[in-house]
Short mmCIF file of C-alpha atoms in Angstrom, two decimals:
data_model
loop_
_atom_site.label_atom_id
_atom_site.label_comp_id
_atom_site.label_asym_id
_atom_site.label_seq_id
_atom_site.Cartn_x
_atom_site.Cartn_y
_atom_site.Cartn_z
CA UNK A 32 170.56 40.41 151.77
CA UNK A 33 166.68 39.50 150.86
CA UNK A 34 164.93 42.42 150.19
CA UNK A 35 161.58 42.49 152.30
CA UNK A 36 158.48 41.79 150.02
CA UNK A 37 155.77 44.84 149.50
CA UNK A 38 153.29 44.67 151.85
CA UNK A 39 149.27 44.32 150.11
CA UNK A 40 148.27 48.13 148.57
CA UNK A 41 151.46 49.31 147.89
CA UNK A 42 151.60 48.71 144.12
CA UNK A 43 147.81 50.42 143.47
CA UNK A 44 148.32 54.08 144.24
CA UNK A 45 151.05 54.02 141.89
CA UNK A 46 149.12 52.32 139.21
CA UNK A 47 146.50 54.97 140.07
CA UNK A 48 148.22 58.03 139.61
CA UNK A 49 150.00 57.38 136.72
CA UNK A 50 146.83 56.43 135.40
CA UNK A 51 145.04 59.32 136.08
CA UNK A 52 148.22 61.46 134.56
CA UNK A 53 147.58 59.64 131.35
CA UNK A 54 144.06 60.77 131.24
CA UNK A 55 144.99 63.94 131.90
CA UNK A 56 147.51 64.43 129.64
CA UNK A 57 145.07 62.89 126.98
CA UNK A 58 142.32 65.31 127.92
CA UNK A 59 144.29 68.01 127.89
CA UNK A 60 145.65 67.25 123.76
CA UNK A 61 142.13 66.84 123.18
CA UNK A 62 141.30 70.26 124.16
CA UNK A 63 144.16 71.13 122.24
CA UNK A 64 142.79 69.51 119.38
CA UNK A 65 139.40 71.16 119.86
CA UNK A 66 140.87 74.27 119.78
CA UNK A 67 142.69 74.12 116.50
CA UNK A 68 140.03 72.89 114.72
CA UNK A 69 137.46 75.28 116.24
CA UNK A 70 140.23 77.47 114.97
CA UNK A 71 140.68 76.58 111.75
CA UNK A 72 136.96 75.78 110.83
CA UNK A 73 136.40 79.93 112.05
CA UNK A 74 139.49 80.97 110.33
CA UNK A 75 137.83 79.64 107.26
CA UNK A 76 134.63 81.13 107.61
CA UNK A 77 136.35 84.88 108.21
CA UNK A 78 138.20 84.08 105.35
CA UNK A 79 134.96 83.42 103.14
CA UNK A 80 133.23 86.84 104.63
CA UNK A 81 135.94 88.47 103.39
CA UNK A 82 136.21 86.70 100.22
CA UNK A 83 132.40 87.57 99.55
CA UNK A 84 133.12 91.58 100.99
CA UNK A 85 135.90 91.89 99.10
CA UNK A 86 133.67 90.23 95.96
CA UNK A 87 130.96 92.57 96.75
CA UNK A 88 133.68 95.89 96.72
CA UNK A 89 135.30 94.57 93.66
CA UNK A 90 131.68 94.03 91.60
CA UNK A 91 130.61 97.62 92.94
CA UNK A 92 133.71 99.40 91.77
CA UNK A 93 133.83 97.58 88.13
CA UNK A 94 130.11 98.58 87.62
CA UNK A 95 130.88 102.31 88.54
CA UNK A 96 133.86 102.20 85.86
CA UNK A 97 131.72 100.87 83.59
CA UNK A 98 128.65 102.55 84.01
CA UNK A 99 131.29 105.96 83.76
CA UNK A 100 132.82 104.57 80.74
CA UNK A 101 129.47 104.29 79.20
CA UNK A 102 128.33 107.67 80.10
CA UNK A 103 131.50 109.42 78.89
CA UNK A 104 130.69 107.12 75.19
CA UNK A 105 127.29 108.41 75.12
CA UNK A 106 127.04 112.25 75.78
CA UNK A 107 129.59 112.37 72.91
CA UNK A 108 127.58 110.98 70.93
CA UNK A 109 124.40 112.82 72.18
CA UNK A 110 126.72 115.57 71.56
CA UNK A 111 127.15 115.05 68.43
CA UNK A 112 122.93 114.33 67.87
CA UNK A 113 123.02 117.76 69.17
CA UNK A 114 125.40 119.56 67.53
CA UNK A 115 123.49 118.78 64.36
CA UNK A 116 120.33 120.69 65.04
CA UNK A 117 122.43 123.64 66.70
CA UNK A 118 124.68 124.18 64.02
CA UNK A 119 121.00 124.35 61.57
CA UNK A 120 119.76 126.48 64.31
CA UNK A 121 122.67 128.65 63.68
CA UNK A 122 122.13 128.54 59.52
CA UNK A 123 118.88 129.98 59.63
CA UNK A 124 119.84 132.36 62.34
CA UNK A 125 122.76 134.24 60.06
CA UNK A 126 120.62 134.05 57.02
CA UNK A 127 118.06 136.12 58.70
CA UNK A 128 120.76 138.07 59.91
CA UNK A 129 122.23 138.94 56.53
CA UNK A 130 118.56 139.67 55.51
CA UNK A 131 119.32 142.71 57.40
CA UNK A 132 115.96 142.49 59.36
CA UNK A 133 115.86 145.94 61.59
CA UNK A 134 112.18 145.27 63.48
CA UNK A 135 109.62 143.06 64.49
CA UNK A 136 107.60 144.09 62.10
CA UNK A 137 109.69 143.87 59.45
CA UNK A 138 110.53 140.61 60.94
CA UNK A 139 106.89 139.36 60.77
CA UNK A 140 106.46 140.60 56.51
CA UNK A 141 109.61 139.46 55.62
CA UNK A 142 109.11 135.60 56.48
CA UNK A 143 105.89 134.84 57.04
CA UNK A 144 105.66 134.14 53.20
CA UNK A 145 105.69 130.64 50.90
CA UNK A 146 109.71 131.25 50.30
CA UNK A 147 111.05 130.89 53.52
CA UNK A 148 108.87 128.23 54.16
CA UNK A 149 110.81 125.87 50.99
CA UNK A 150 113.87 127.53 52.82
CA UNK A 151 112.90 125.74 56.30
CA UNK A 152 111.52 122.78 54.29
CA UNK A 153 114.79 122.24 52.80
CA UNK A 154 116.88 122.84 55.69
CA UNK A 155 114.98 119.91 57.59
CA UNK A 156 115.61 117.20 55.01
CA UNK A 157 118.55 115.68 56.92
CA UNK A 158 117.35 116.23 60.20
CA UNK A 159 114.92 113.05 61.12
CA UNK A 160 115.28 113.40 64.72
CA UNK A 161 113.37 117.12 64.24
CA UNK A 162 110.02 116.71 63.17
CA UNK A 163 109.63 120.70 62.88
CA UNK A 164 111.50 124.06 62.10
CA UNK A 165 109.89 127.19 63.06
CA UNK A 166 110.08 130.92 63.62
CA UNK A 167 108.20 132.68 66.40
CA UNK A 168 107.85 136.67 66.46
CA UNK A 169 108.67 138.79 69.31
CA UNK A 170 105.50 138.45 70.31
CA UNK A 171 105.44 134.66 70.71
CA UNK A 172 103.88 134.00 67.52
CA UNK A 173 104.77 131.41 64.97
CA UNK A 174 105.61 133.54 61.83
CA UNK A 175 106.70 130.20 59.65
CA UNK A 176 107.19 126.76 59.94
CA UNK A 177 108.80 124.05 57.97
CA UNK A 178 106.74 121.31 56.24
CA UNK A 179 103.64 121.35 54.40
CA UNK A 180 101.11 121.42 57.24
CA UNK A 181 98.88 125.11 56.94
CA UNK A 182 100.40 127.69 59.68
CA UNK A 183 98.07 128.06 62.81
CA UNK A 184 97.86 131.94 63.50
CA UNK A 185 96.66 130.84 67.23
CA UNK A 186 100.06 129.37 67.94
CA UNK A 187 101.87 131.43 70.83
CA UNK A 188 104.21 130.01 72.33
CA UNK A 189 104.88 133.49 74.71
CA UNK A 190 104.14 131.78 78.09
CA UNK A 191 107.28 128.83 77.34
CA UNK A 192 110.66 129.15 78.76
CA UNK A 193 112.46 129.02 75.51
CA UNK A 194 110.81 132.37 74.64
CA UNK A 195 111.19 133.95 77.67
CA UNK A 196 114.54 133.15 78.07
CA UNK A 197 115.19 134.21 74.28
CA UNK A 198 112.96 137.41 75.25
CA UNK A 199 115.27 138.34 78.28
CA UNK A 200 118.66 137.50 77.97
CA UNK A 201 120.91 138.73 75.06
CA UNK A 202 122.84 135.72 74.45
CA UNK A 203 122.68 133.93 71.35
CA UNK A 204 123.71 130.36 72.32
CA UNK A 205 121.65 127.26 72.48
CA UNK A 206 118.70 126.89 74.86
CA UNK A 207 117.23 123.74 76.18
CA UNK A 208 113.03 124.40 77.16
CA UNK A 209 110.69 122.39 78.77
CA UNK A 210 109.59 119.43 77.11
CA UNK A 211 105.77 119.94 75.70
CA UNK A 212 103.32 118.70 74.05
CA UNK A 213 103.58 120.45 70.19
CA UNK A 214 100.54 122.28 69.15
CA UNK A 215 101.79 121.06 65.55
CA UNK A 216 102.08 117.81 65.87
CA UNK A 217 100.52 116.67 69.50
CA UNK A 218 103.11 114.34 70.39
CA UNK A 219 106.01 114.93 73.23
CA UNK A 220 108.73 117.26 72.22
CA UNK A 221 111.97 118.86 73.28
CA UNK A 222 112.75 122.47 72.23
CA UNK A 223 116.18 123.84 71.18
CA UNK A 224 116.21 127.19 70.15
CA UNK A 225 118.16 130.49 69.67
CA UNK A 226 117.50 134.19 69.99
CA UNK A 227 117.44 136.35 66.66
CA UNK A 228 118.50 139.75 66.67
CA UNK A 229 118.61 143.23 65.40
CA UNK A 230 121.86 144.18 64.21
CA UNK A 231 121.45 147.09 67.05
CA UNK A 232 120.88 143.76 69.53
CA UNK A 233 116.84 144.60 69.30
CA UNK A 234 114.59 140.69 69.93
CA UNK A 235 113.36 139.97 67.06
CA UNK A 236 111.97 136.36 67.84
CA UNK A 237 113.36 133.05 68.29
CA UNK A 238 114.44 129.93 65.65
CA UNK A 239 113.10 127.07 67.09
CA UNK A 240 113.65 122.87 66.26
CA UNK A 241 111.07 120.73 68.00
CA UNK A 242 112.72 117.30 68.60
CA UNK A 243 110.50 114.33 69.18
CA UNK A 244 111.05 112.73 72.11
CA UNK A 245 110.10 109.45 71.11
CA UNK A 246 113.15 109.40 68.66
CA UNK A 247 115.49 110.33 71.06
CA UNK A 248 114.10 106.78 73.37
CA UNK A 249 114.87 105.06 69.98
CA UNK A 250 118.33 106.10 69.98
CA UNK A 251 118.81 105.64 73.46
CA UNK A 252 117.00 102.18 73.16
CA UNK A 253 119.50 100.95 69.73
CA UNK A 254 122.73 101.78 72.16
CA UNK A 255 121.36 99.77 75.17
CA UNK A 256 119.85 96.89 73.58
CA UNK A 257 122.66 94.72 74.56
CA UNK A 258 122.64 95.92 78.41
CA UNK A 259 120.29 96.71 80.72
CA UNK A 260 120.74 100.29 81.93
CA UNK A 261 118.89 103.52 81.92
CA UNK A 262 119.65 106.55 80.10
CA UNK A 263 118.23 110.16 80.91
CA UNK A 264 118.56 113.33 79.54
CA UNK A 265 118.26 116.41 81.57
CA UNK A 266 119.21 119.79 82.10
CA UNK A 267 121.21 121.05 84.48
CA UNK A 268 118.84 122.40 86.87
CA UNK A 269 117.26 118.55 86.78
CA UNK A 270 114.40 119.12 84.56
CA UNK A 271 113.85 115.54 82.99
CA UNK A 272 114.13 116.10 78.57
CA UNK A 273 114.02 112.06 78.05
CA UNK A 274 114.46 108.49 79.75
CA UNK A 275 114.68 105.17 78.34
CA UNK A 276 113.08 103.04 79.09
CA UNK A 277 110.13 105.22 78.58
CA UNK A 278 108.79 106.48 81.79
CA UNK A 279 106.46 109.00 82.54
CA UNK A 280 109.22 111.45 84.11
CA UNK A 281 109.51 114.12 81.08
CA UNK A 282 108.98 117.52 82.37
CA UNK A 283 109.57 116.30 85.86
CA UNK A 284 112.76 117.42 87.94
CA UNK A 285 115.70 115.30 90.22
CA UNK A 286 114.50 115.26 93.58
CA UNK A 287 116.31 118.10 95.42
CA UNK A 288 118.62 116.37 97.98
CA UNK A 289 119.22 113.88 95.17
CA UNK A 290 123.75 113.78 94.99
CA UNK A 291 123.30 114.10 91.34
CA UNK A 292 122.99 118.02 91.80
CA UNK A 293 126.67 117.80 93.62
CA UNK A 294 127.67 115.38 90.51
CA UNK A 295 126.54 118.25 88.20
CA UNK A 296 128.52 121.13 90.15
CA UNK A 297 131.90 119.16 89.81
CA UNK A 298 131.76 118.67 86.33
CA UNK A 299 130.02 114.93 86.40
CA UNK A 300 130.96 111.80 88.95
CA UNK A 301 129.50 108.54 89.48
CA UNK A 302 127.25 108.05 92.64
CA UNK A 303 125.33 105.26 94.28
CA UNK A 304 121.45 106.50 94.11
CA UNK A 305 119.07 104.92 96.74
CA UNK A 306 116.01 105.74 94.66
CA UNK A 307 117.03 106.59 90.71
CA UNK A 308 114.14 108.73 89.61
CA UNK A 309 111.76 106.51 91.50
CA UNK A 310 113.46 103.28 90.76
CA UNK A 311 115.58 100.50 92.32
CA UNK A 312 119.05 101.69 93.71
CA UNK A 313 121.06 102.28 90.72
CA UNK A 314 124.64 103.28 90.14
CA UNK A 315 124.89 106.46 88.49
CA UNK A 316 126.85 108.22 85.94
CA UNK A 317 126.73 112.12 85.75
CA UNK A 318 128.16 113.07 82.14
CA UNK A 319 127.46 117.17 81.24
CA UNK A 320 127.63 116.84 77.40
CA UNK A 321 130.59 119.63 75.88
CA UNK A 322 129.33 123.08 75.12
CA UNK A 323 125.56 122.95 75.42
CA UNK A 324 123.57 122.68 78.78
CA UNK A 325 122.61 119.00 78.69
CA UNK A 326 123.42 116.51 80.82
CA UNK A 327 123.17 112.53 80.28
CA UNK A 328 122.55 110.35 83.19
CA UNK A 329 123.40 106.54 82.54
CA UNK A 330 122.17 104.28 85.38
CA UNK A 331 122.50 100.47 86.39
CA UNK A 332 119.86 98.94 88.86
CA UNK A 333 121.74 97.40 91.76
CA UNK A 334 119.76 94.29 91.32
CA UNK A 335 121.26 93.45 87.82
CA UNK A 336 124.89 94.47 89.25
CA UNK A 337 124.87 92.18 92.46
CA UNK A 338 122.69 89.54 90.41
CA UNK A 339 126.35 87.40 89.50
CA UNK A 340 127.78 88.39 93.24
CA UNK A 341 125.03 86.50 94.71
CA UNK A 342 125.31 82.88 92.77
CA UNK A 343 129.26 83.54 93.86
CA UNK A 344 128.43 84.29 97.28
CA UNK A 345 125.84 81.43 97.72
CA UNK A 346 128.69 79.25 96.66
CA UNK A 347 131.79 80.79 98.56
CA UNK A 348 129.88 80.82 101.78
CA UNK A 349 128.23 77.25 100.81
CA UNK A 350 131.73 75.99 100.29
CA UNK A 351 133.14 77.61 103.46
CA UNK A 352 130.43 75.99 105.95
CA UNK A 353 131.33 72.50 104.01
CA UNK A 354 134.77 73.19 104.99
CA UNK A 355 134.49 74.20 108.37
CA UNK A 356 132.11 71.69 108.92
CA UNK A 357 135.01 69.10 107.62
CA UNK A 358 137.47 70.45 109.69
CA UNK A 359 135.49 70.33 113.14
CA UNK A 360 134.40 66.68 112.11
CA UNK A 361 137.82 65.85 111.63
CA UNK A 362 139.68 67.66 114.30
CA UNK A 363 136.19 65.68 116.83
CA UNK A 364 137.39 62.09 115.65
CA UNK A 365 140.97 62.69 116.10
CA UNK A 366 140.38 64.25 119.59
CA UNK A 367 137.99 61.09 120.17
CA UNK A 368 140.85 58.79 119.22
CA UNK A 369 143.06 60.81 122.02
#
């Protein structure tokens, strides 16, 4: 049997639709396409963010380790700068102690004469970083001083905290005053000085070493001349004894809401400092130096930390746009091509 021919039209509407199914189908793997690429070209940019955070944690945390590695290397040794002029301190305090000095008066004849000045003469000659020795009454007046400069009988040192402290409390350990201007010399100085006694505990007057400040910024400046960080010397209550570099902050204290009094409390930390002593941010390194009420700061500016993050973040992110860019260009011609 002859099969009856298709009438005019027929053929078309098939033609048509699966036409239209093709383009569909096409349009739809383009989309598809789109998608992973879009994908993949954000994938890679999350994956340089957190490249550069994690960069950014990493640098952070190795600078606090150093900076506290640092610290911990240079309050012994300050410690030990320290421990010099205490343990002279302590000389000259048991010699007048086996002197058997009973008053203040007697205190005053005894030493005020040409011998005990060769004694404190003598005791200075290996001590560079303290450019005087003296003795102060209990009246605040220098009775003797080492060198060969003529004594001052105006010299009264009664109104400074070193005295006072001396004056008022019975303990004979190691204190820290103010930092001054020395009517001896005229140039910045830091105090250390210890009570002197009566064998019945009566004041008798004070031993005092006058270190130049300006010798302790060399020392700090010959340990940091291969880095770039700050070092500070304070007491505990944040009275500023020293910086380097040199800064106008002796004498001056931390701000109070400053974390570095919280540092101090719990026996020394590291912090992050918004403001270091009127600086950049800085990372900071609380150290309390062993048995004498100092405490050595050693801070980084931020700056100089991140200064390396940046070039490596410039280029990881640089990279990562390249590469997203690639893979959006890529993933565009192939869905063209569908």
């Amino acid at each position: 049997m002859l099969t009856s021919p298709l009438r005019h039209g027929e053929v078309a509407p098939s033609a048509g639709a699966a036409s239209a199914i093709m383009r569909a189908v096409r349009s739809r793997i383009g989309r598809q396409v789109w998608v992973i690429g879009a994908t993949l070209a954000l994938l890679t940019l999350i994956g340089a963010g957190l490249t550069i955070w994690d960069m950014h944690r990493r640098t952070l945390e190795d600078a606090k380790s150093e900076t506290r590695t640092l610290g911990i290397v240079l309050s012994e040794q300050t410690t030990r700068y320290v421990q010099v002029i205490d343990l002279l301190l302590r000389e000259v305090q048991g010699h007048i102690r086996e002197l058997d000095i009973l008053t203040p008066g007697q205190f005053r004849d005894d030493l005020a004469g040409d011998a005990f000045q060769r004694y404190l003469t003598a005791r200075m000659e290996n001590l560079p970083q303290a450019h005087a020795l003296s003795l102060i009454d209990a009246d605040g007046n220098q009775v003797n001083t080492s060198g060969d400069r003529v004594l001052n009988p105006q010299v009264n040192v009664a109104d400074r905290d070193y005295f006072l402290h001396a004056r008022d409390h019975t303990d004979a350990g190691l204190f820290v005053g103010m930092p001054a201007v020395s009517h001896g010399s005229g140039i910045m100085a830091v105090y250390l000085a210890h009570r002197i006694s009566a064998p019945d505990g009566t004041f008798l007057g004070v031993v005092l070493a006058a270190v130049d400040v300006d010798y302790l910024l060399d020392f700090y400046q010959s340990l940091s001349r291969e880095r770039r960080f700050a070092v500070t010397l304070l007491r505990p209550d944040g009275v500023v004894l020293a910086r380097h570099p040199a800064t106008a902050l002796a004498g001056l204290s931390v701000p109070t809401g400053s974390p570095w009094y919280a540092s101090v409390a719990a026996g020394g930390g590291t912090y992050r400092s918004p403001r270091y002593l009127s600086g950049p941010p800085a990372i900071v390194s609380v150290n309390l130096l062993r048995d004498y009420p100092l405490v050595l700061d050693v801070a980084v500016a931020e700056t100089d930390v991140l200064a390396t993050w940046w070039y490596q973040a410039w280029y990881t992110a640089g990279g990562a746009v390249l590469l997203a860019g690639a893979w959006v260009i890529l993933f565009w011609l192939t869905a063209r091509q569908m």
